[in-house]
Structure formats: structure tokens, C-alpha cells
CSV table of C-alpha atoms and ligand atoms in Angstrom, one decimal:
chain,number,residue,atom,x,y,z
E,51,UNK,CA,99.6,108.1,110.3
E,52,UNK,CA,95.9,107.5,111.7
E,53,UNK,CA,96.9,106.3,114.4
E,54,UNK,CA,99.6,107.9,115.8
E,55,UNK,CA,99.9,108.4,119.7
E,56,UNK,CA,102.3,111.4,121.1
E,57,UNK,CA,105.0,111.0,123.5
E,58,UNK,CA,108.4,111.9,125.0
E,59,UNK,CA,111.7,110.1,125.8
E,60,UNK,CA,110.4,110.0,129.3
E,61,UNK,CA,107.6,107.9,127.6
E,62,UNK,CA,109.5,106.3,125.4
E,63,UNK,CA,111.8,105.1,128.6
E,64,UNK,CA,108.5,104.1,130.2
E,65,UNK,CA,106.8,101.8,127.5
E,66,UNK,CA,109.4,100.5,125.9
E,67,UNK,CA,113.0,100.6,127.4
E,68,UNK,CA,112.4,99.7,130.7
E,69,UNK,CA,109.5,97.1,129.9
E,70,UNK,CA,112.1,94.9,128.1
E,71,UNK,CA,110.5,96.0,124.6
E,72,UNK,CA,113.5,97.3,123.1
E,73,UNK,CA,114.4,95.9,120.2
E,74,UNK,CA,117.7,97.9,120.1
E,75,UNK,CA,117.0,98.9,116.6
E,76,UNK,CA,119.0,102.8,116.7
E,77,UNK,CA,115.7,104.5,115.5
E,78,UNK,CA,115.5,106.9,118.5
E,79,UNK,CA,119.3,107.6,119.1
E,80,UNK,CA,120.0,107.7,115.6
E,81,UNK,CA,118.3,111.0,114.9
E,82,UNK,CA,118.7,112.2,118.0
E,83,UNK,CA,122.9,112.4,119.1
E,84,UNK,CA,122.0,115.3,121.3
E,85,UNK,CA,119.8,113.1,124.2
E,86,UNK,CA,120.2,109.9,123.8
E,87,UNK,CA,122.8,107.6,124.1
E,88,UNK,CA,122.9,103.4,124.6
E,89,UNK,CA,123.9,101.9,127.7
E,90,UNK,CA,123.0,97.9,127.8
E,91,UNK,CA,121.7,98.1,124.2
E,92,UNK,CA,118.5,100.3,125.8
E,93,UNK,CA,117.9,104.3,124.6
E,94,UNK,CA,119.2,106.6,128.0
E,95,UNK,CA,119.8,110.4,128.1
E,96,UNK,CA,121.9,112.0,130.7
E,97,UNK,CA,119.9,116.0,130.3
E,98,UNK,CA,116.9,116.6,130.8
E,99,UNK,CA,114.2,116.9,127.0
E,100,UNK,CA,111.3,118.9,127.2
E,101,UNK,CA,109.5,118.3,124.1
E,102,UNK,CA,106.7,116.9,124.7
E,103,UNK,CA,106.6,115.1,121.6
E,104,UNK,CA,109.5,113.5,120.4
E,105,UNK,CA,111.2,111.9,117.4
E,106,UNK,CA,112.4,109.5,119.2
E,107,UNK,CA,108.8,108.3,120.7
E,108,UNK,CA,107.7,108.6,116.7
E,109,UNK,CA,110.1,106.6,115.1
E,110,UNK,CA,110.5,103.6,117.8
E,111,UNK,CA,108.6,100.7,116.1
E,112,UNK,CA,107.5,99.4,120.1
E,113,UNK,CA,105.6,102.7,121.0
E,114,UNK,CA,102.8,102.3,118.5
E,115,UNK,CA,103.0,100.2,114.8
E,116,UNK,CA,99.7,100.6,113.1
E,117,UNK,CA,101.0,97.5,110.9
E,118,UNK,CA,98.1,97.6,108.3
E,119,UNK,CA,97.7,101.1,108.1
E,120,UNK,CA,101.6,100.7,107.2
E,121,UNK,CA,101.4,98.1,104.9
E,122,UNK,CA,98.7,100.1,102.8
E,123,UNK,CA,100.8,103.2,102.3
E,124,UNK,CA,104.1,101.5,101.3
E,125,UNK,CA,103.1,98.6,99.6
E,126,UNK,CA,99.7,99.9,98.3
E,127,UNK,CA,98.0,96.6,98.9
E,128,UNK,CA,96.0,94.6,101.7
E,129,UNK,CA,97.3,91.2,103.1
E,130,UNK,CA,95.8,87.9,102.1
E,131,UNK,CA,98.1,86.1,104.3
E,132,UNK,CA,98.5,86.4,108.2
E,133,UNK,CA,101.9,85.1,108.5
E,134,UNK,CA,103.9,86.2,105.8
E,135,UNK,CA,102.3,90.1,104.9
E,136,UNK,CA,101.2,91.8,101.8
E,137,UNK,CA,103.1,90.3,98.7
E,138,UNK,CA,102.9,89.9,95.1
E,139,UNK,CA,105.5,86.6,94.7
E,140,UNK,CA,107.8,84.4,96.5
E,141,UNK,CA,110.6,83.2,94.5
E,142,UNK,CA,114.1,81.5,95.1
E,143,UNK,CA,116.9,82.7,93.6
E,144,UNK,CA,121.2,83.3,94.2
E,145,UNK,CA,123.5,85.6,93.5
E,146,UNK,CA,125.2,84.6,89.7
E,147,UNK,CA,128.8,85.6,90.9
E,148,UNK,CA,130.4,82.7,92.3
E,149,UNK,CA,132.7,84.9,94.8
E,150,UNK,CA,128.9,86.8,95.9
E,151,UNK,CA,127.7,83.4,96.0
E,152,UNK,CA,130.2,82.0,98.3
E,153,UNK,CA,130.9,85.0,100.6
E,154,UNK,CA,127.0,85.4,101.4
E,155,UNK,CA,125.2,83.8,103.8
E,156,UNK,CA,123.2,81.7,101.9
E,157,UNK,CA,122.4,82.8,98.3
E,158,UNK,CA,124.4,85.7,98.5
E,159,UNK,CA,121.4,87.6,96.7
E,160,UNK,CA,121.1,91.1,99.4
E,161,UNK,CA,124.8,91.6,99.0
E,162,UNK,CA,124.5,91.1,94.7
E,163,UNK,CA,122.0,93.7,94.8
E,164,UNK,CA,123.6,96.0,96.7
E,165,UNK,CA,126.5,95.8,94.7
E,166,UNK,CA,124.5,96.5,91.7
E,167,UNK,CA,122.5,99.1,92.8
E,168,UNK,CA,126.1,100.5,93.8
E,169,UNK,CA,127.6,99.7,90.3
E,170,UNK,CA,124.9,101.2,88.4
E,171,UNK,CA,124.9,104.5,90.8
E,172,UNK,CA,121.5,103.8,91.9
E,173,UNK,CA,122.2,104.4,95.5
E,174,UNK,CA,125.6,106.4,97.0
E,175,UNK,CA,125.3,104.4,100.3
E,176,UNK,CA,124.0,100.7,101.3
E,177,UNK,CA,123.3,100.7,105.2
E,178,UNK,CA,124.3,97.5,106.2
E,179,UNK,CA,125.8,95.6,109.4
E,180,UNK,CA,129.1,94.6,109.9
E,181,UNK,CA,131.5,92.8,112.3
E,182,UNK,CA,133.1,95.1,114.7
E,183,UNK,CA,137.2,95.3,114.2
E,184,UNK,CA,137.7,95.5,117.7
E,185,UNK,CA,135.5,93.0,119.6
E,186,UNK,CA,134.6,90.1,117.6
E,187,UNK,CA,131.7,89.0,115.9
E,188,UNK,CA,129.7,92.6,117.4
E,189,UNK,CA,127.8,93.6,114.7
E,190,UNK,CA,128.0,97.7,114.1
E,191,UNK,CA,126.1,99.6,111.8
E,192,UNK,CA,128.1,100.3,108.6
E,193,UNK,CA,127.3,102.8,106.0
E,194,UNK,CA,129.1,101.3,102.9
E,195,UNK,CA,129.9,103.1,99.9
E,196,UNK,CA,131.3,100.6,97.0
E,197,UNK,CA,131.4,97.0,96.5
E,198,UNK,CA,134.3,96.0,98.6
E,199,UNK,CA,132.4,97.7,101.5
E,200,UNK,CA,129.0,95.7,100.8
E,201,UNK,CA,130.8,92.2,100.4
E,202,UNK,CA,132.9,93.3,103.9
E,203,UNK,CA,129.3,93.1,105.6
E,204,UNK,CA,128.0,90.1,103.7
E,205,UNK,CA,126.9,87.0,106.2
E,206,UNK,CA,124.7,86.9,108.9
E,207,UNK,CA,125.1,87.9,112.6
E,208,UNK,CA,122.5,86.5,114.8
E,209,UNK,CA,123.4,89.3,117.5
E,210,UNK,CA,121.4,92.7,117.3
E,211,UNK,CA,122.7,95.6,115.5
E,212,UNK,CA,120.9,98.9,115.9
E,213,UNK,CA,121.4,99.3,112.0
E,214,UNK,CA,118.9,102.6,112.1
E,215,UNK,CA,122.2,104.7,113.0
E,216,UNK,CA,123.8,104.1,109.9
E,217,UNK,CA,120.5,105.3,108.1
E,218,UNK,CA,120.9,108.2,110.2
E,219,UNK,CA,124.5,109.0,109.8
E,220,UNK,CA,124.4,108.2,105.6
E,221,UNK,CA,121.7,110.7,106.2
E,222,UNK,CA,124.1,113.4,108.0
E,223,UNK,CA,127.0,112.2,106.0
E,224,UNK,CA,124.9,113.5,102.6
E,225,UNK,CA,123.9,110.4,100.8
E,226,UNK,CA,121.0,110.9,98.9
E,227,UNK,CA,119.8,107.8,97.4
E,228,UNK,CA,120.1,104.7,100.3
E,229,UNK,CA,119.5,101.2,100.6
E,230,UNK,CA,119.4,99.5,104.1
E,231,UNK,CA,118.9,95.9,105.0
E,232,UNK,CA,117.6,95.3,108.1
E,233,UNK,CA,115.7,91.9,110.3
E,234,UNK,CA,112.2,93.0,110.9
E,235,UNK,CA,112.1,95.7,113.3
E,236,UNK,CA,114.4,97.7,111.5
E,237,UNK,CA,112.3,97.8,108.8
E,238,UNK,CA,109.3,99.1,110.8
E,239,UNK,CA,111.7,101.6,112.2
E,240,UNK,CA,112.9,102.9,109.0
E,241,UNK,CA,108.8,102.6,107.8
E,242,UNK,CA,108.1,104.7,110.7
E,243,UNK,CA,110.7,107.3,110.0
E,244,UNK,CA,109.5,107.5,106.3
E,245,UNK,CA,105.6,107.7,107.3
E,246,UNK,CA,105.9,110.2,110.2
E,247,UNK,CA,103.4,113.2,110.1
E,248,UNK,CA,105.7,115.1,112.6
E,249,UNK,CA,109.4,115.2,111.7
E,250,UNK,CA,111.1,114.8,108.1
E,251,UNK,CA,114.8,113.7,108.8
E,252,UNK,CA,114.8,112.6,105.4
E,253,UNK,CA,113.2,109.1,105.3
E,254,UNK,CA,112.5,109.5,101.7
E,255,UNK,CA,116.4,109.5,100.6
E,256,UNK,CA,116.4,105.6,101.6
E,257,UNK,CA,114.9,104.2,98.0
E,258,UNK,CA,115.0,100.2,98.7
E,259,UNK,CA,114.6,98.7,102.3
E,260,UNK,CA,115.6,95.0,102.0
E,261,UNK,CA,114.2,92.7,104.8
E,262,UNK,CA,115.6,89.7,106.3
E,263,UNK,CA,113.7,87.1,107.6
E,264,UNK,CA,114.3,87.2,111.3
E,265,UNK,CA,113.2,84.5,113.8
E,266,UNK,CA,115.4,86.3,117.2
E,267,UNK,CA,118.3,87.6,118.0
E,268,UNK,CA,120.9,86.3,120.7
E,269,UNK,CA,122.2,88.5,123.3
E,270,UNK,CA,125.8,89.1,123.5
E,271,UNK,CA,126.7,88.0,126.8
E,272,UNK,CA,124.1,85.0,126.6
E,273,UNK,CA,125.6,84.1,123.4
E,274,UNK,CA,129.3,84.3,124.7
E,275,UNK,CA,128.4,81.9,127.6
E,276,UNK,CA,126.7,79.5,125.6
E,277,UNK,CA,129.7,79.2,123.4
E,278,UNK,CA,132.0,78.8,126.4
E,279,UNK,CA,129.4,75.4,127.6
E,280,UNK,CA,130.0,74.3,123.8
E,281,UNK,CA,133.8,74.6,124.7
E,282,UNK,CA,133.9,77.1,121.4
E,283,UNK,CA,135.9,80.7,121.6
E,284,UNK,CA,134.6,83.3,120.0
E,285,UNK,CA,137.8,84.0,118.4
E,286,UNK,CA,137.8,80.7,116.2
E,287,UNK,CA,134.2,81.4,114.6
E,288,UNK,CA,134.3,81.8,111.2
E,289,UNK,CA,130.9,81.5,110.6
E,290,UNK,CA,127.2,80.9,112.3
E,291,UNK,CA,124.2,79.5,111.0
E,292,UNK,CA,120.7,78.2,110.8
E,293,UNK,CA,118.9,75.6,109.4
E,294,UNK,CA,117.8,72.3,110.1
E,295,UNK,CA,116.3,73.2,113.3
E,296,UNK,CA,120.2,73.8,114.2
E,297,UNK,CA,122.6,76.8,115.7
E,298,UNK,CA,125.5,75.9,113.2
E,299,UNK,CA,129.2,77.2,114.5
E,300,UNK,CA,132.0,76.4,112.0
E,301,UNK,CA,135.2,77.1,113.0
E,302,UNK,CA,138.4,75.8,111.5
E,303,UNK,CA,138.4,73.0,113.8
E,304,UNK,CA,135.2,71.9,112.1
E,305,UNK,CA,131.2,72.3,112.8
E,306,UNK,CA,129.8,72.1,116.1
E,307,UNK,CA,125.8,72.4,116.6
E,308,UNK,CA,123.0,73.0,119.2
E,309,UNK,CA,119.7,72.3,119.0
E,310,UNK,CA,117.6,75.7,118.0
E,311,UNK,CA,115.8,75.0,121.2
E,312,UNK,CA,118.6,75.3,123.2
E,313,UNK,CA,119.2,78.8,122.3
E,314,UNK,CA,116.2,80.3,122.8
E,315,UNK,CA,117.4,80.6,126.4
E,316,UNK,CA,120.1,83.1,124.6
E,317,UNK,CA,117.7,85.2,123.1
E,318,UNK,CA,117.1,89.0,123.6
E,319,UNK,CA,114.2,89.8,125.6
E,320,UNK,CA,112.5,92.5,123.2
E,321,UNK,CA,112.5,89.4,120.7
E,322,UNK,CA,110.2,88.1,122.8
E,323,UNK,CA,107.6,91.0,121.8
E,324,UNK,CA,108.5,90.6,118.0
E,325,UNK,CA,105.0,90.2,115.8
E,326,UNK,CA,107.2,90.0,112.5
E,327,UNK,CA,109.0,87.2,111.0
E,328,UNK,CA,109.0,88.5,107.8
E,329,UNK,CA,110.2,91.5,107.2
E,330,UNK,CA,106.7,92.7,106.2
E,331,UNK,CA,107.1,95.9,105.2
E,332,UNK,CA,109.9,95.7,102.9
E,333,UNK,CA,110.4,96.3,99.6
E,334,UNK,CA,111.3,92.6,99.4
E,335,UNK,CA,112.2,90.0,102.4
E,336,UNK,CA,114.8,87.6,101.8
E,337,UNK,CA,115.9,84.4,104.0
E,338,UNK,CA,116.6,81.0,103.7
E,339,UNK,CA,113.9,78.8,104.7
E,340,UNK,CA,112.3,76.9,101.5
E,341,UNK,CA,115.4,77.4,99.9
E,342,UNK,CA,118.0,74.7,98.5
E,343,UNK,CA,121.8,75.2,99.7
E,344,UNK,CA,123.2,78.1,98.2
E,345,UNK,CA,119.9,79.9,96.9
E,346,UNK,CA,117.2,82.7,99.0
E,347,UNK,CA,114.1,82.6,99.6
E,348,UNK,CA,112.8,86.1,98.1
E,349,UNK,CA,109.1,87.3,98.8
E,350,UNK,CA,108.5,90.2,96.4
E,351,UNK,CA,106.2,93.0,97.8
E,352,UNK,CA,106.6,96.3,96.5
E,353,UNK,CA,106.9,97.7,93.1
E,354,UNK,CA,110.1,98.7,94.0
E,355,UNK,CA,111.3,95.6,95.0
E,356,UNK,CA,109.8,94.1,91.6
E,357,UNK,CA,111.1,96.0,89.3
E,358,UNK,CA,114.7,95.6,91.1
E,359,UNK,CA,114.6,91.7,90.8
E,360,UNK,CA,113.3,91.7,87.9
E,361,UNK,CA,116.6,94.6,86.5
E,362,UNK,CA,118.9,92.5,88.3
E,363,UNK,CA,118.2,89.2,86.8
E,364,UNK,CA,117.9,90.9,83.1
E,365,UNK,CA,121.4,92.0,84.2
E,366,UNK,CA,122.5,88.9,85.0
E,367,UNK,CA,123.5,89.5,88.6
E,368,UNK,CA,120.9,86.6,90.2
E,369,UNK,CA,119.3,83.6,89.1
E,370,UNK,CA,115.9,83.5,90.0
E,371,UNK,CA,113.3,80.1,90.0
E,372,UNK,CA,109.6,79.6,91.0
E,373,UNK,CA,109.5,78.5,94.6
E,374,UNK,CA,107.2,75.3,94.9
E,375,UNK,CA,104.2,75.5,97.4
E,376,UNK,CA,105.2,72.9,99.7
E,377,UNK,CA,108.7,75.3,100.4
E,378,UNK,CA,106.4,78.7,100.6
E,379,UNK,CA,104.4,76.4,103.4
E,380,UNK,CA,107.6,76.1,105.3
E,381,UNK,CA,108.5,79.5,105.4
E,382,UNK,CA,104.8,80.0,106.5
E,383,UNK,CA,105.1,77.4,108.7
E,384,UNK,CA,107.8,79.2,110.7
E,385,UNK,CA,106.1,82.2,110.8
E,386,UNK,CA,103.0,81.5,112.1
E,387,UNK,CA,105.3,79.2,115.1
E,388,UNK,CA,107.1,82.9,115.9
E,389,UNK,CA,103.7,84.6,116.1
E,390,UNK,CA,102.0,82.2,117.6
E,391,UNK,CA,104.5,81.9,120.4
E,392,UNK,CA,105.4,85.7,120.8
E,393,UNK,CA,101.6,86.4,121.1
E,394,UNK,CA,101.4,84.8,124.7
E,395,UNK,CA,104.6,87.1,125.6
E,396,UNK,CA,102.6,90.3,124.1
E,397,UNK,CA,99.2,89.2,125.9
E,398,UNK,CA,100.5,88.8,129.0
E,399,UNK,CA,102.4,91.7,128.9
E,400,UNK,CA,99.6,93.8,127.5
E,401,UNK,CA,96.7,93.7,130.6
E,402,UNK,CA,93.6,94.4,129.9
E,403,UNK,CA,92.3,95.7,126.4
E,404,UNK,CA,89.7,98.4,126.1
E,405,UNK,CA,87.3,99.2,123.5
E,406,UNK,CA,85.6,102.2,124.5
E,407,UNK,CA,83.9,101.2,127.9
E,408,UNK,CA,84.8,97.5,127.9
E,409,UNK,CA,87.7,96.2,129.4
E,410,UNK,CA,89.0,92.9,128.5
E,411,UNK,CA,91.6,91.0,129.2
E,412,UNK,CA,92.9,89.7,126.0
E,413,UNK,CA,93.2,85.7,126.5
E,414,UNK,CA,89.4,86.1,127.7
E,415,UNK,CA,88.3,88.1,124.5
E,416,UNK,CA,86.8,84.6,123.2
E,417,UNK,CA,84.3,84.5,125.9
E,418,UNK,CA,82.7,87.5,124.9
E,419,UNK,CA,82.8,87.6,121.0
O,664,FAD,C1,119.5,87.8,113.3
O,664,FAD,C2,119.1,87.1,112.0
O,664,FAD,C3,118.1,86.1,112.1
O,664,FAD,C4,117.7,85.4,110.9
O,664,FAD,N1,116.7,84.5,111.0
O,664,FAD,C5,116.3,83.8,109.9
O,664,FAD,C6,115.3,82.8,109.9
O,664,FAD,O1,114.8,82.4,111.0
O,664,FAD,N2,114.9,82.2,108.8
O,664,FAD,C7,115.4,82.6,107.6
O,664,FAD,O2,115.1,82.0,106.5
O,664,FAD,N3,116.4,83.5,107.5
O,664,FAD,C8,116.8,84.2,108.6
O,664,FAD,N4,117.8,85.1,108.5
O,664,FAD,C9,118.3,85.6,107.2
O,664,FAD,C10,119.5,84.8,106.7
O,664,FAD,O3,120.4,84.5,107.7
O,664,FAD,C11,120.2,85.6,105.6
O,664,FAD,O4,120.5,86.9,106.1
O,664,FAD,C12,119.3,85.8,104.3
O,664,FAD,O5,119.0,84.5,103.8
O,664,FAD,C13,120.1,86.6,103.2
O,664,FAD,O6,121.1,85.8,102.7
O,664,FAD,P1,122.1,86.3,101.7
O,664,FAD,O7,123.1,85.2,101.3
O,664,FAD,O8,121.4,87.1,100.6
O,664,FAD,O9,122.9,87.4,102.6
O,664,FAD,P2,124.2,88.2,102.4
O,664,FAD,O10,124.4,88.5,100.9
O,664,FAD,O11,125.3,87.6,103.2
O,664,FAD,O12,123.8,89.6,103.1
O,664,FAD,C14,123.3,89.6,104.4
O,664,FAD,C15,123.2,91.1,104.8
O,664,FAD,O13,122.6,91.2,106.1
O,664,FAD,C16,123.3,92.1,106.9
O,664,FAD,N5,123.2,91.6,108.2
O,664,FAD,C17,123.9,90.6,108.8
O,664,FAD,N6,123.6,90.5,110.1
O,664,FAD,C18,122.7,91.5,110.4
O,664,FAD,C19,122.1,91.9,111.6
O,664,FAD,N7,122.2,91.2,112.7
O,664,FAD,N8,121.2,92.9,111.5
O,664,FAD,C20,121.1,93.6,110.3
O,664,FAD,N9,121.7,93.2,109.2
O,664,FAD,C21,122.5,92.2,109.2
O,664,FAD,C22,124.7,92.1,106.3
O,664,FAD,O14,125.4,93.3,106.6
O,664,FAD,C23,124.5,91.9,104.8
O,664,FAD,O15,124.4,93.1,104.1
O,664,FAD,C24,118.3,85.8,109.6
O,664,FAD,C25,119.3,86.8,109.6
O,664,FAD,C26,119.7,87.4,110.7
O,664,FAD,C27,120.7,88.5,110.7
């Protein structure tokens, strides 16, 4: 990559674990079991590392992310459109099979295609997130290897998963043809680990990288205490949601919402520094904005990603429809509101900008150009 900076773990701690810009992802731990461990959801190491340059610093999508650079060399294209990314096609569409249907979150359409890529023996593993059987509702990375394994993982958690260590152990476990789903900065993670001049940990054995759209996610212990003001326990969710401008908790006692507002006091701090809504660097993004009850919304960007919707609805395993303009406007709509409002954060995090000899502080870059 161009422009790729060097660093260490002792870097990587500096920049981006103990400024809050951890996005919990598992990019640097996951390839590297020997160093680094998670404590709080932040990368740690107990022994010392000398390298001076590190996988770890490499693959973290909050060290460096030459975004267009990126975009270029996977999706072999330039972006028309600031919000949503380099694309070729937004479409709706839902899984066929009723029981896919029902069990996903919305259309159901990342867990059919997993389960066909599966089926057909396109892929040996799909690196997905699922709850955790101990503590519930944690999301764990979960390397799945047949159909009941993808539908166990199907639904959304809004908490983080650092799904980037199931990549890595599919890797270790000797999967050679992966698919991973992952919010937005997993997907630069695993973009990173593909595109990296330095270290080949085998990137290339993950062949589709499915994106979810991803406005934030909530931390845990947040989370837990706004349920407790709702009066909800944990233990009775059966299912979250959003939509509607709504945090949607259904539990067999019924629905009980909060105002999306109201939980942006929940949500993780490295969210905060997130640039993506997206998922703009996979082979295809899917979410639910735009979309009717029980369908996606599926932006196609990759020729990967084409030619799998298009072999999965000649087989039959999704319905697909043309997605009218006035829906694509909403999903833009919500991008642009999460860029718009994480920019500030990264401004006034970021100090003063320098281009060669002039130093700038970014809100006043107006004044001079
Ligand atoms: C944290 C989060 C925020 C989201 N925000 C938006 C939004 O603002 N707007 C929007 O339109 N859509 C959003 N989505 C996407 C939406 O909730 C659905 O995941 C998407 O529409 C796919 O639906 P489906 O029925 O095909 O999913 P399913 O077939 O149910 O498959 C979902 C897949 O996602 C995986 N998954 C679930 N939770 C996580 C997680 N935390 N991290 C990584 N993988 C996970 C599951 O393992 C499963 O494989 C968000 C999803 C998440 C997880």
C-alpha cells in the first residue's frame, strides 16, 4: 500500500488503544496469540515485542486506512458517491426459504448466502458472530462450518465482536476458502490484512467479505444498564432491533422501545471515530434501511459480490427487486448523518494537519482554501 506508515505494538497502544480509537475489531490479537491479549475490549501484551514493525500496527484499520487507495485495488473502481463508496447497484432482496427468512434479522439474505456458498462447497468456513453460551447476548467470534452453524449465528447483535479472530483461527484451523461478515471496520481490517506489503497470514484464503451496514455499536456494560432503567433483563431478550429511529427489545413479555437518541449515550467510544457506514469495502454491504419488512438492502460492489447475487438468485436461494431512488436516498441519508457527525469527533481529536510546511488546524482549513 502507498501509503503505509510503520509501527509497533508500543505504537499501536499509543495511537489507537489508549486514545479511545479501538474499534475492538481482533485484527491485531488475532494473528498475533503470542503478545497480545484483550483486557476491556483494548489490544494489551504482558512481554515485552521488539519488532519494530508489527502485524499488529499493519492490520489495525485505526493506525492508518488509505480508504481510496483501498477501494481501487479491491473493487477496481473510483467512488461517485461520498456516503455510500464505490458500487455498481443497490438492490433489495430476501432470503427465499421461509425458515432463513424468519430466523434472519431482516431479510435473512447474509445467512442464505452463506449457507449456499456452504452447500455448494464454495467456502469450508463462514466467519461469523454468534451469541456467547455462557454470558448472554456476548457476541463471540464463530468459525462455522455447515448450515446449522451459519443459521446458529444468524440475527444481529448491536454489541462489538472482534470477528477478525475467527478469520484468524479458520486460518490456523486450515480452511482454505472463507467467507466473513463483518460491520465496517471489520471489513477494513480484513482489507488491510489482504493488502499488506509486509506480512501474508493468508488474507487471500477469505474469497467473499460480506458488509453490514453499521451505524454504532453499544458497549456491554452501558447496554446492560440501560436495559436495567427500561426495567428489561437481559435474560428475557429474544431479540433487538432497529428501525424507525427506534432501539426495539422484544422479549416474550412483548416489545419495549427507546428512542435511537437515547442510546447513543450507550455507544462505544471508538464508534465515535468510525468514517464508515457502509461497509465500503466489501464485496457487497447489506442492511436494512430502504428496505420493506422482511427484505435487505444489498449494495453490490465487487465482481465478486455480483456474480454471487446474481448465482444465488439463478439458484433460487433470494429474491432480489430494483430498489427505488427515494429508499437508496435514505440509506444515503443515514450515512452522510454518521459521517457528518463522527467527523467533529475525528477533527477534534486529530490537532493540527500538516501539508508539508503548513500547519492547519482542520475546522480552520476553509479560511485558507
Ligand atoms: C452492530 C450492528 C449495527 C447495524 N446497524 C445498521 C444500521 O444502522 N442500518 C442498517 O440498515 N443496518 C444495520 N445493521 C445491519 C442489520 O442489522 C442486519 O445485520 C442486516 O440487514 C443483515 O440482515 P440479514 O437478515 O441478512 O442478517 P442475518 O441473515 O441474520 O445475518 C446476520 C449476520 O451478521 C452477523 N452478526 C451479527 N451481529 C454481528 C456483530 N455484532 N458483528 C459482526 N457480525 C455480526 C451474524 O453472525 C450473521 O451471520 C447493523 C448490524 C449490526 C450487527
Amino acid at each position: 500500500m502507498k501509503f503505509a506508515e510503520e509501527g509497533n505494538i508500543d505504537d499501536l497502544e499509543a495511537k489507537v488503544a489508549y486514545t479511545g480509537l479501538c474499534c475492538y475489531c481482533g485484527a491485531c490479537g488475532g494473528f498475533c496469540t503470542e503478545y497480545i491479549r484483550y483486557e476491556n475490549d483494548i489490544p494489551t501484551t504482558d512481554e515485552k515485542c521488539y519488532e519494530l514493525h508489527g502485524a499488529c500496527f499493519d492490520f489495525c484499520p485505526r493506525t492508518f486506512l488509505p480508504i481510496l487507495e483501498m477501494e481501487k485495488e479491491v473493487l477496481g473502481g473510483v467512488r461517485s458517491d461520498k456516503d455510500l463508496g464505490y458500487y455498481t447497484e443497490i438492490i433489495t432482496a430476501k432470503a427465499s426459504d421461509a425458515v432463513i427468512n424468519e430466523k434472519g434479522q431482516d431479510g435473512g439474505v447474509v445467512t442464505a448466502l452463506l449457507t449456499y456458498l456452504m452447500e455448494k462447497g464454495e467456502i469450508d468456513a463462514a466467519c461469523i458472530s454468534k451469541n456467547s453460551d455462557e454470558e448472554k447476548w456476548k457476541p463471540e467470534p464463530f468459525v462455522a462450518t455447515s448450515k446449522e452453524d451459519i443459521l446458529a449465528g444468524a440475527g444481529s447483535n448491536y454489541e462489538q465482536c472482534p470477528t477478525i479472530i475467527g478469520v484468524a483461527n479458520a486460518i490456523a484451523d486450515g480452511k482454505e476458502s472463507i467467507a466473513m461478515v463483518g460491520l465496517p471496520c471489520h471489513v477494513q481490517a480484513m482489507r488491510k490484512i489482504q493488502l499488506s506489503d509486509y506480512f501474508d497470514v493468508g488474507g487471500s484464503k477469505v474469497k467473499y467479505v460480506i458488509g453490514l451496514l453499521c451505524t454504532e455499536t453499544f458497549d456491554r456494560d452501558l447496554l446492560l444498564a440501560k436495559l436495567g432503567e427500561l426495567g428489561v433483563k437481559i435474560d428475557d431478550v429474544k431479540k433487538f432491533d432497529i428501525g424507525e429511529g427506534k432501539f426495539k427489545i422484544f422479549t416474550d413479555g412483548g416489545e419495549i422501545t427507546e428512542k435511537i437518541s437515547a442510546m447513543k449515550s450507550c455507544m462505544r467510544e471508538g464508534c465515535t471515530f468510525c468514517y464508515d457506514f457502509a461497509a465500503e469495502l466489501g464485496d457487497i454491504s447489506v442492511g436494512s434501511i430502504g428496505a420493506e419488512a422482511g427484505w435487505n438492502t444489498v449494495i453490490i460492489r465487487s465482481e465478486t459480490g455480483k456474480k454471487l447475487i446474481d448465482d444465488a438468485k439463478k439458484a433460487g436461494v433470494i429474491e432480489t427487486k430494483a430498489m427505488a431512488d427515494d429508499k437508496i436516498e435514505l440509506v444515503r441519508k443515514l450515512a452522510s448523518r454518521k459521517k457528518t457527525g463522527n467527523l467533529k469527533k475525528i477533527i477534534e481529536a486529530a490537532g493540527a494537519v500538516k501539508i508539508l510546511n503548513l500547519a492547519v488546524d482542520p475546522s480552520e482549513m476553509d479560511l485558507l482554501l
